[in-house]
Amino acid sequence: MDSVYVPSTWRRLVAQGVDQVIRLVFYIPFMKSFFLLVTTDEDVRISLGGLVLMFLIPALYEFIFLVLMQATPGKWLMGLKVVPFANATGALDWRQCVLRPLAERLTFFFSWAVYALAFFRYDRTHFADWVAETRVVQFHPRMTRAKIRWFLGSLLLIFYVYDGISTSKVILKQIDWENRQVELRSLFDVDSMSDMVEEYEEL
């Protein structure tokens, strides 16, 4: 394997955007619910198990492609690869392929703060990398050397922690725990969620 380099932020952002588009295919089982959500005013309910599956789809998506090619399609298109932290020429083992996507699911509580931690590191690793002992690399030299972005990192960390905790509280409150189901419209109703966040802040 050729020399590896710390990936540029813009490459990772573009890769994330590409993955979000491709990942829509994995939501096909929920297409009927989403269709009803858009075309009717009726309540659209799914089981708690369905909600958990919906939440884990990004982890499943990443796990599959880490096993197959050590990169999601977005990362692959941008020339990025996920490698063991201590061995850039080695292959990921199954534990790393499981731990990295699962650790990233903490975005439910902390939004993108999990990724914002990368701005405090020269190697641009974040929480999920630390848990799984991985890192993302690119094979083309960067135009400039990676720098620690204290101000930007701190700003994003504070914003995303607040946003993640506030949003997760609202979502958890929407779940009908007794009947083990949730009404999807309440989760995607941004205005309603904003009002509820304000109610939490006033308490």
XYZ file of N, CA and C in Angstrom:
609
model
N 0.852 -1.206 0.000
C 0.000 0.000 0.000
C 0.879 1.244 0.000
N 0.472 2.253 -0.738
C 1.218 3.500 -0.790
C 1.122 4.236 0.534
N 1.873 5.336 0.632
C 1.812 6.159 1.833
C 0.400 6.677 2.023
N 0.009 6.843 3.292
C -1.324 7.342 3.590
C -1.222 8.698 4.258
N -2.290 9.470 4.160
C -2.307 10.833 4.671
C -3.608 11.093 5.423
N -3.571 12.104 6.256
C -4.779 12.513 6.975
C -5.773 13.075 5.959
N -7.004 12.603 5.955
C -7.976 13.059 4.950
C -8.383 14.512 5.161
N -8.636 15.196 4.083
C -9.087 16.575 4.182
C -10.556 16.596 4.618
N -10.930 17.656 5.294
C -12.301 17.769 5.811
C -13.320 17.779 4.683
N -13.008 18.473 3.602
C -13.989 18.568 2.519
C -14.238 17.214 1.875
N -13.197 16.373 1.779
C -13.390 15.032 1.226
C -14.333 14.208 2.109
N -14.167 14.322 3.414
C -15.010 13.558 4.328
C -16.453 14.059 4.289
N -16.630 15.368 4.153
C -17.982 15.918 4.084
C -18.699 15.485 2.807
N -17.972 15.518 1.682
C -18.568 15.075 0.416
C -18.904 13.591 0.489
N -18.003 12.800 1.077
C -18.238 11.367 1.231
C -19.488 11.113 2.075
N -19.647 11.897 3.137
C -20.826 11.758 4.005
C -22.097 12.085 3.238
N -22.041 13.116 2.412
C -23.208 13.488 1.609
C -23.591 12.403 0.616
N -22.595 11.826 -0.044
C -22.850 10.742 -1.000
C -23.463 9.548 -0.285
N -22.920 9.213 0.893
C -23.445 8.072 1.651
C -24.885 8.298 2.085
N -25.226 9.524 2.451
C -26.596 9.804 2.873
C -27.577 9.567 1.734
N -27.163 9.879 0.517
C -28.036 9.659 -0.647
C -28.178 8.161 -0.926
N -27.057 7.440 -0.956
C -27.082 6.004 -1.259
C -27.829 5.230 -0.175
N -27.704 5.699 1.058
C -28.311 5.003 2.201
C -29.837 4.995 2.127
N -30.414 5.880 1.322
C -31.867 5.920 1.184
C -32.427 4.580 0.715
N -31.622 3.831 -0.047
C -32.059 2.527 -0.542
C -32.387 1.600 0.630
N -31.652 1.741 1.727
C -31.840 0.871 2.880
C -33.150 1.175 3.619
N -33.759 2.313 3.297
C -35.025 2.680 3.941
C -36.249 2.228 3.141
N -36.044 1.451 2.083
C -37.159 0.973 1.258
C -38.228 0.254 2.086
N -37.856 -0.553 3.095
C -38.908 -1.210 3.898
C -39.869 -0.228 4.577
N -39.431 1.031 4.740
C -40.280 2.023 5.396
C -40.931 2.969 4.387
N -40.814 2.631 3.093
C -41.302 3.533 2.054
C -42.801 3.799 2.181
N -43.575 2.777 2.519
C -45.017 2.958 2.643
C -45.348 3.961 3.745
N -44.659 3.851 4.874
C -44.894 4.780 5.987
C -44.535 6.204 5.589
N -43.406 6.375 4.892
C -42.999 7.707 4.463
C -43.964 8.262 3.423
N -44.483 7.382 2.562
C -45.454 7.815 1.546
C -46.725 8.335 2.211
N -47.220 7.601 3.206
C -48.413 8.030 3.930
C -48.154 9.330 4.689
N -46.949 9.478 5.163
C -46.577 10.679 5.905
C -46.698 11.925 5.031
N -46.344 11.769 3.758
C -46.344 12.900 2.820
C -47.718 13.120 2.192
N -48.441 12.034 1.940
C -49.676 12.148 1.153
C -50.953 12.208 1.979
N -50.894 11.974 3.276
C -52.099 12.007 4.105
C -51.859 12.842 5.358
N -52.941 13.130 6.056
C -52.855 13.827 7.335
C -53.094 12.866 8.498
N -53.216 11.591 8.177
C -53.474 10.594 9.207
C -52.223 10.310 10.033
N -52.444 9.769 11.234
C -51.325 9.316 12.050
C -50.660 8.130 11.366
N -49.351 8.132 11.357
C -48.588 7.029 10.782
C -47.762 6.414 11.904
N -48.177 5.246 12.340
C -47.519 4.622 13.484
C -46.645 3.444 13.044
N -45.499 3.333 13.704
C -44.642 2.168 13.487
C -44.288 1.601 14.858
N -43.882 0.358 14.872
C -43.536 -0.284 16.138
C -42.219 0.271 16.672
N -42.010 0.071 17.948
C -40.759 0.508 18.559
C -39.578 -0.222 17.923
N -39.804 -1.501 17.587
C -38.755 -2.268 16.901
C -38.425 -1.670 15.549
N -39.462 -1.201 14.841
C -39.236 -0.556 13.553
C -38.450 0.729 13.698
N -38.732 1.480 14.755
C -38.004 2.726 15.004
C -36.529 2.443 15.300
N -36.290 1.397 16.090
C -34.906 1.015 16.402
C -34.173 0.599 15.127
N -34.852 -0.168 14.274
C -34.248 -0.585 13.010
C -33.932 0.619 12.132
N -34.865 1.566 12.077
C -34.649 2.787 11.309
C -33.421 3.542 11.824
N -33.276 3.555 13.138
C -32.160 4.232 13.784
C -30.832 3.527 13.488
N -30.879 2.185 13.353
C -29.651 1.408 13.160
C -29.263 1.238 11.692
N -30.099 1.684 10.768
C -29.790 1.525 9.347
C -28.438 2.125 8.968
N -28.089 3.337 9.423
C -26.759 3.855 9.083
C -25.623 2.958 9.584
N -25.802 2.349 10.760
C -24.780 1.449 11.293
C -24.686 0.186 10.444
N -25.843 -0.353 10.036
C -25.863 -1.535 9.185
C -25.203 -1.238 7.840
N -25.516 -0.088 7.277
C -24.940 0.355 6.005
C -23.417 0.395 6.096
N -22.907 1.046 7.138
C -21.462 1.165 7.270
C -20.811 -0.188 7.544
N -21.454 -1.003 8.395
C -20.901 -2.323 8.707
C -20.724 -3.155 7.445
N -21.741 -3.200 6.597
C -21.690 -4.009 5.374
C -20.514 -3.602 4.501
N -20.350 -2.296 4.303
C -19.302 -1.850 3.388
C -17.909 -1.854 4.025
N -17.836 -1.739 5.343
C -16.539 -1.896 5.995
C -16.043 -3.334 5.836
N -16.956 -4.279 5.966
C -16.592 -5.688 5.785
C -16.176 -5.953 4.343
N -16.924 -5.390 3.380
C -16.678 -5.663 1.970
C -15.441 -4.966 1.433
N -15.239 -3.687 1.803
C -14.141 -2.946 1.165
C -13.481 -1.895 2.055
N -13.726 -1.972 3.365
C -13.097 -1.043 4.318
C -13.395 0.420 4.002
N -14.505 0.666 3.379
C -14.914 2.038 3.070
C -16.375 2.024 2.642
N -17.104 3.049 3.008
C -18.448 3.198 2.479
C -18.328 3.650 1.019
N -19.382 3.550 0.231
C -19.300 4.017 -1.157
C -18.852 5.476 -1.265
N -19.342 6.313 -0.354
C -18.938 7.716 -0.386
C -17.446 7.885 -0.144
N -16.939 7.190 0.850
C -15.500 7.256 1.133
C -14.694 6.705 -0.040
N -15.168 5.590 -0.608
C -14.460 4.980 -1.733
C -14.382 5.946 -2.918
N -15.480 6.611 -3.231
C -15.503 7.561 -4.350
C -14.557 8.737 -4.112
N -14.365 9.097 -2.835
C -13.485 10.224 -2.509
C -12.054 9.789 -2.190
N -11.767 8.522 -2.442
C -10.402 8.036 -2.237
C -10.021 7.876 -0.777
N -11.003 7.564 0.070
C -10.750 7.391 1.502
C -10.921 5.924 1.885
N -10.290 5.557 2.988
C -10.384 4.182 3.458
C -10.277 4.151 4.972
N -10.986 3.217 5.607
C -10.907 3.033 7.049
C -9.908 1.905 7.325
N -8.910 2.195 8.137
C -7.847 1.222 8.410
C -7.637 1.096 9.913
N -7.004 -0.010 10.366
C -6.644 -0.099 11.783
C -5.714 1.049 12.148
N -5.901 1.621 13.324
C -5.139 2.812 13.708
C -3.636 2.568 13.679
N -3.213 1.400 14.153
C -1.782 1.134 14.281
C -1.176 0.462 13.056
N -1.999 0.181 12.041
C -1.485 -0.544 10.877
C -2.266 -0.158 9.632
N -1.786 0.842 8.925
C -2.504 1.357 7.757
C -2.539 0.365 6.606
N -1.712 -0.671 6.659
C -1.705 -1.666 5.588
C -2.552 -2.885 5.944
N -3.074 -2.923 7.156
C -3.828 -4.092 7.614
C -5.307 -4.015 7.291
N -5.973 -5.143 7.470
C -7.415 -5.218 7.252
C -8.137 -5.051 8.584
N -9.345 -4.529 8.534
C -10.168 -4.406 9.731
C -10.643 -5.788 10.155
N -10.714 -6.021 11.460
C -11.325 -7.270 11.908
C -12.811 -7.020 12.170
N -13.556 -8.087 12.420
C -15.014 -7.969 12.532
C -15.428 -7.070 13.691
N -14.623 -7.067 14.776
C -14.973 -6.227 15.923
C -14.897 -4.748 15.562
N -13.885 -4.375 14.811
C -13.777 -2.979 14.380
C -14.918 -2.594 13.450
N -15.319 -3.537 12.589
C -16.424 -3.274 11.659
C -17.749 -3.114 12.393
N -17.853 -3.719 13.586
C -19.072 -3.598 14.390
C -19.003 -2.372 15.297
N -17.877 -2.198 15.985
C -17.761 -1.145 16.995
C -17.820 0.254 16.404
N -17.186 0.464 15.278
C -17.145 1.823 14.706
C -18.541 2.344 14.360
N -19.351 1.584 13.615
C -20.706 2.078 13.313
C -21.584 2.223 14.555
N -21.463 1.289 15.502
C -22.293 1.371 16.704
C -21.920 2.587 17.548
N -20.628 2.875 17.674
C -20.188 4.040 18.442
C -20.696 5.327 17.806
N -20.785 5.341 16.490
C -21.289 6.526 15.795
C -22.769 6.762 16.052
N -23.494 5.712 16.489
C -24.924 5.868 16.770
C -25.174 6.747 17.998
N -24.110 7.119 18.704
C -24.270 8.079 19.797
C -24.710 9.444 19.271
N -24.717 9.578 17.942
C -25.233 10.815 17.350
C -26.693 11.035 17.738
N -27.366 9.963 18.150
C -28.749 10.127 18.603
C -28.826 11.078 19.795
N -27.855 10.968 20.704
C -27.844 11.803 21.903
C -26.999 13.066 21.742
N -25.956 13.003 20.924
C -25.004 14.112 20.844
C -24.858 14.704 19.448
N -25.755 14.326 18.535
C -25.723 14.844 17.174
C -24.323 14.650 16.577
N -23.828 15.636 15.841
C -22.530 15.475 15.180
C -21.352 15.837 16.088
N -21.603 15.996 17.378
C -20.507 16.263 18.315
C -19.510 15.118 18.303
N -20.001 13.905 18.028
C -19.131 12.730 17.930
C -18.048 12.963 16.882
N -18.422 13.605 15.773
C -17.474 13.864 14.687
C -16.682 15.148 14.916
N -17.287 16.111 15.598
C -16.618 17.396 15.842
C -15.341 17.224 16.657
N -15.257 16.141 17.424
C -14.051 15.870 18.211
C -12.818 15.747 17.333
N -13.004 15.418 16.054
C -11.872 15.259 15.137
C -11.089 16.552 14.959
N -11.740 17.701 15.153
C -11.044 18.979 14.979
C -10.002 19.235 16.065
N -10.029 18.440 17.135
C -9.044 18.581 18.204
C -7.854 17.638 18.025
N -7.812 16.937 16.896
C -6.763 15.947 16.646
C -6.086 16.220 15.300
N -4.766 16.081 15.256
C -4.052 16.213 13.990
C -4.395 15.077 13.040
N -4.670 13.889 13.597
C -4.974 12.741 12.738
C -6.452 12.677 12.356
N -7.246 13.625 12.845
C -8.672 13.747 12.538
C -9.475 12.486 12.912
N -9.049 11.799 13.950
C -9.860 10.696 14.459
C -10.891 11.265 15.430
N -12.006 10.544 15.580
C -13.057 10.980 16.502
C -13.436 9.832 17.428
N -14.503 10.013 18.181
C -14.871 9.056 19.220
C -14.997 7.626 18.701
N -15.690 7.456 17.563
C -15.887 6.104 17.030
C -14.557 5.458 16.643
N -13.625 6.253 16.145
C -12.296 5.734 15.822
C -11.570 5.278 17.088
N -11.706 6.047 18.152
C -11.018 5.685 19.399
C -11.565 4.381 19.959
N -12.878 4.212 19.877
C -13.508 2.983 20.387
C -13.067 1.772 19.566
N -13.075 1.927 18.238
C -12.778 0.799 17.351
C -11.299 0.689 16.987
N -10.493 1.680 17.415
C -9.067 1.710 17.083
C -8.867 1.716 15.564
N -9.535 2.682 14.933
C -9.437 2.840 13.488
C -9.071 4.287 13.156
N -8.842 4.538 11.896
C -8.689 5.899 11.387
C -9.025 5.903 9.909
N -9.399 7.064 9.419
C -9.697 7.228 8.001
C -8.487 7.868 7.346
N -8.081 7.330 6.191
C -6.907 7.859 5.498
C -7.238 8.117 4.038
N -6.393 8.923 3.414
C -6.469 9.116 1.973
C -5.092 8.819 1.397
N -5.033 8.605 0.107
C -3.778 8.165 -0.512
C -3.114 9.251 -1.351
N -3.735 10.440 -1.345
C -3.133 11.583 -2.045
C -2.708 12.615 -1.013
N -1.529 13.217 -1.176
C -1.079 14.225 -0.209
C -2.050 15.391 -0.120
N -2.159 15.956 1.079
C -2.993 17.139 1.290
C -2.286 18.376 0.753
N -3.078 19.388 0.437
C -2.504 20.664 0.017
C -1.833 21.353 1.194
N -2.457 21.238 2.376
C -1.900 21.834 3.593
C -1.938 20.802 4.714
N -1.102 20.987 5.703
C -1.060 20.060 6.822
C -2.291 20.269 7.719
N -2.793 19.182 8.271
C -3.947 19.274 9.170
C -3.577 20.070 10.417
N -4.496 20.914 10.859
C -4.268 21.739 12.044
C -5.363 21.481 13.068
N -5.049 21.692 14.315
C -6.075 21.604 15.350
C -6.906 22.880 15.305
N -8.204 22.727 15.223
C -9.123 23.860 15.117
C -9.849 24.044 16.443
N -9.183 24.679 17.391
C -9.739 24.810 18.738
C -11.057 25.564 18.750
N -11.090 26.704 18.081
C -12.287 27.538 18.121
C -13.446 26.857 17.409
N -13.211 26.424 16.161
C -14.274 25.781 15.390
C -14.731 24.498 16.075
N -13.774 23.703 16.555
C -14.117 22.460 17.223
C -14.957 22.688 18.468
N -14.569 23.676 19.277
C -15.312 23.970 20.505
C -16.715 24.465 20.194
N -16.828 25.331 19.189
C -18.123 25.872 18.793
C -19.061 24.752 18.330
N -18.555 23.884 17.451
C -19.376 22.779 16.941
C -19.720 21.783 18.046
N -18.771 21.534 18.934
C -19.004 20.582 20.014
C -20.141 21.047 20.919
N -20.089 22.309 21.327
C -21.136 22.858 22.205
C -22.489 22.856 21.511
N -22.497 23.314 20.260
C -23.763 23.382 19.515
C -24.379 21.998 19.331
N -23.570 21.023 18.900
C -24.118 19.704 18.598
C -24.495 18.912 19.843
N -23.761 19.101 20.933
C -24.150 18.430 22.181
C -25.520 18.945 22.627
N -25.690 20.256 22.599
C -26.978 20.851 22.983
C -28.085 20.380 22.053
N -27.821 20.445 20.755
C -28.822 20.051 19.761
C -29.179 18.574 19.902
N -28.185 17.732 20.087
C -28.428 16.294 20.185
C -29.235 15.923 21.412
N -28.866 16.476 22.571
C -29.571 16.158 23.810
C -31.009 16.668 23.759
N -31.200 17.894 23.255
C -32.541 18.469 23.167
C -33.432 17.645 22.250
N -32.912 17.285 21.084
C -33.703 16.537 20.109
C -34.011 15.127 20.601
N -33.024 14.470 21.203
C -33.251 13.104 21.681
C -34.297 13.075 22.794
N -34.325 14.100 23.646
C -35.349 14.178 24.691
C -36.738 14.262 24.071
N -36.858 15.076 23.029
C -38.150 15.241 22.365
C -38.591 13.917 21.731
N -37.670 13.252 21.048
C -38.006 11.991 20.384
C -38.428 10.938 21.398
N -37.681 10.815 22.491
C -38.014 9.815 23.512
C -39.384 10.082 24.131
N -39.742 11.371 24.235
C -41.040 11.708 24.810
C -42.181 11.329 23.870
N -41.894 11.292 22.560
C -42.936 10.977 21.575
C -43.267 9.487 21.529
N -42.425 8.644 22.124
C -42.636 7.204 22.050
C -43.739 6.779 23.019
N -44.668 5.991 22.511
C -45.720 5.393 23.331
C -45.159 4.092 23.906
N -44.555 4.198 25.103
C -43.863 3.050 25.682
C -44.828 1.932 26.062
N -46.045 2.296 26.424
C -47.017 1.282 26.842
C -47.397 0.368 25.686
N -47.630 0.960 24.498
C -48.017 0.182 23.322
C -46.834 -0.136 22.407
N -45.643 0.325 22.806
C -44.409 0.060 22.054
C -44.529 0.496 20.588
N -44.949 1.744 20.413
C -45.027 2.282 19.066
C -44.797 3.786 19.101
N -44.632 4.363 17.922
C -44.401 5.803 17.831
C -45.112 6.335 16.597
N -45.597 7.548 16.699
C -46.257 8.197 15.567
C -45.198 8.997 14.811
N -44.955 8.605 13.561
C -43.863 9.191 12.798
C -44.022 10.688 12.566
N -45.241 11.149 12.352
C -45.442 12.556 12.046
C -44.912 13.453 13.158
N -45.060 12.988 14.393
C -44.579 13.791 15.523
C -43.057 13.890 15.538
N -42.390 12.879 14.970
C -40.929 12.897 14.935
C -40.397 13.812 13.846
N -41.134 13.907 12.744
C -40.673 14.709 11.612
C -41.292 16.095 11.568
N -42.152 16.404 12.530
C -42.772 17.729 12.603
C -41.805 18.679 13.288
N -41.048 19.410 12.497
C -39.991 20.270 13.026
C -40.550 21.357 13.933
N -41.678 21.972 13.529
C -42.261 23.049 14.340
C -42.697 22.521 15.698
N -43.319 21.333 15.694
C -43.761 20.740 16.949
C -42.583 20.421 17.841
N -41.513 19.896 17.235
C -40.334 19.542 18.014
C -39.684 20.794 18.596
N -39.661 21.870 17.824
C -39.076 23.118 18.315
C -39.852 23.648 19.509
N -41.197 23.555 19.421
C -42.034 24.019 20.536
C -41.755 23.199 21.791
N -41.584 21.897 21.614
C -41.355 21.037 22.761
C -39.985 21.303 23.390
N -39.000 21.601 22.547
C -37.673 21.942 23.066
C -37.767 23.191 23.924
N -38.550 24.186 23.459
C -38.720 25.409 24.229
C -39.407 25.126 25.569
N -40.350 24.171 25.552
C -41.038 23.800 26.799
C -40.050 23.177 27.783
N -39.158 22.364 27.269
C -38.143 21.759 28.131
C -37.245 22.814 28.754
N -36.906 23.829 27.962
C -36.020 24.879 28.441
C -36.680 25.721 29.526
N -38.025 25.838 29.451
C -38.742 26.639 30.436
C -38.959 25.915 31.759
N -38.865 24.590 31.724
C -39.092 23.806 32.956
C -37.955 23.967 33.948
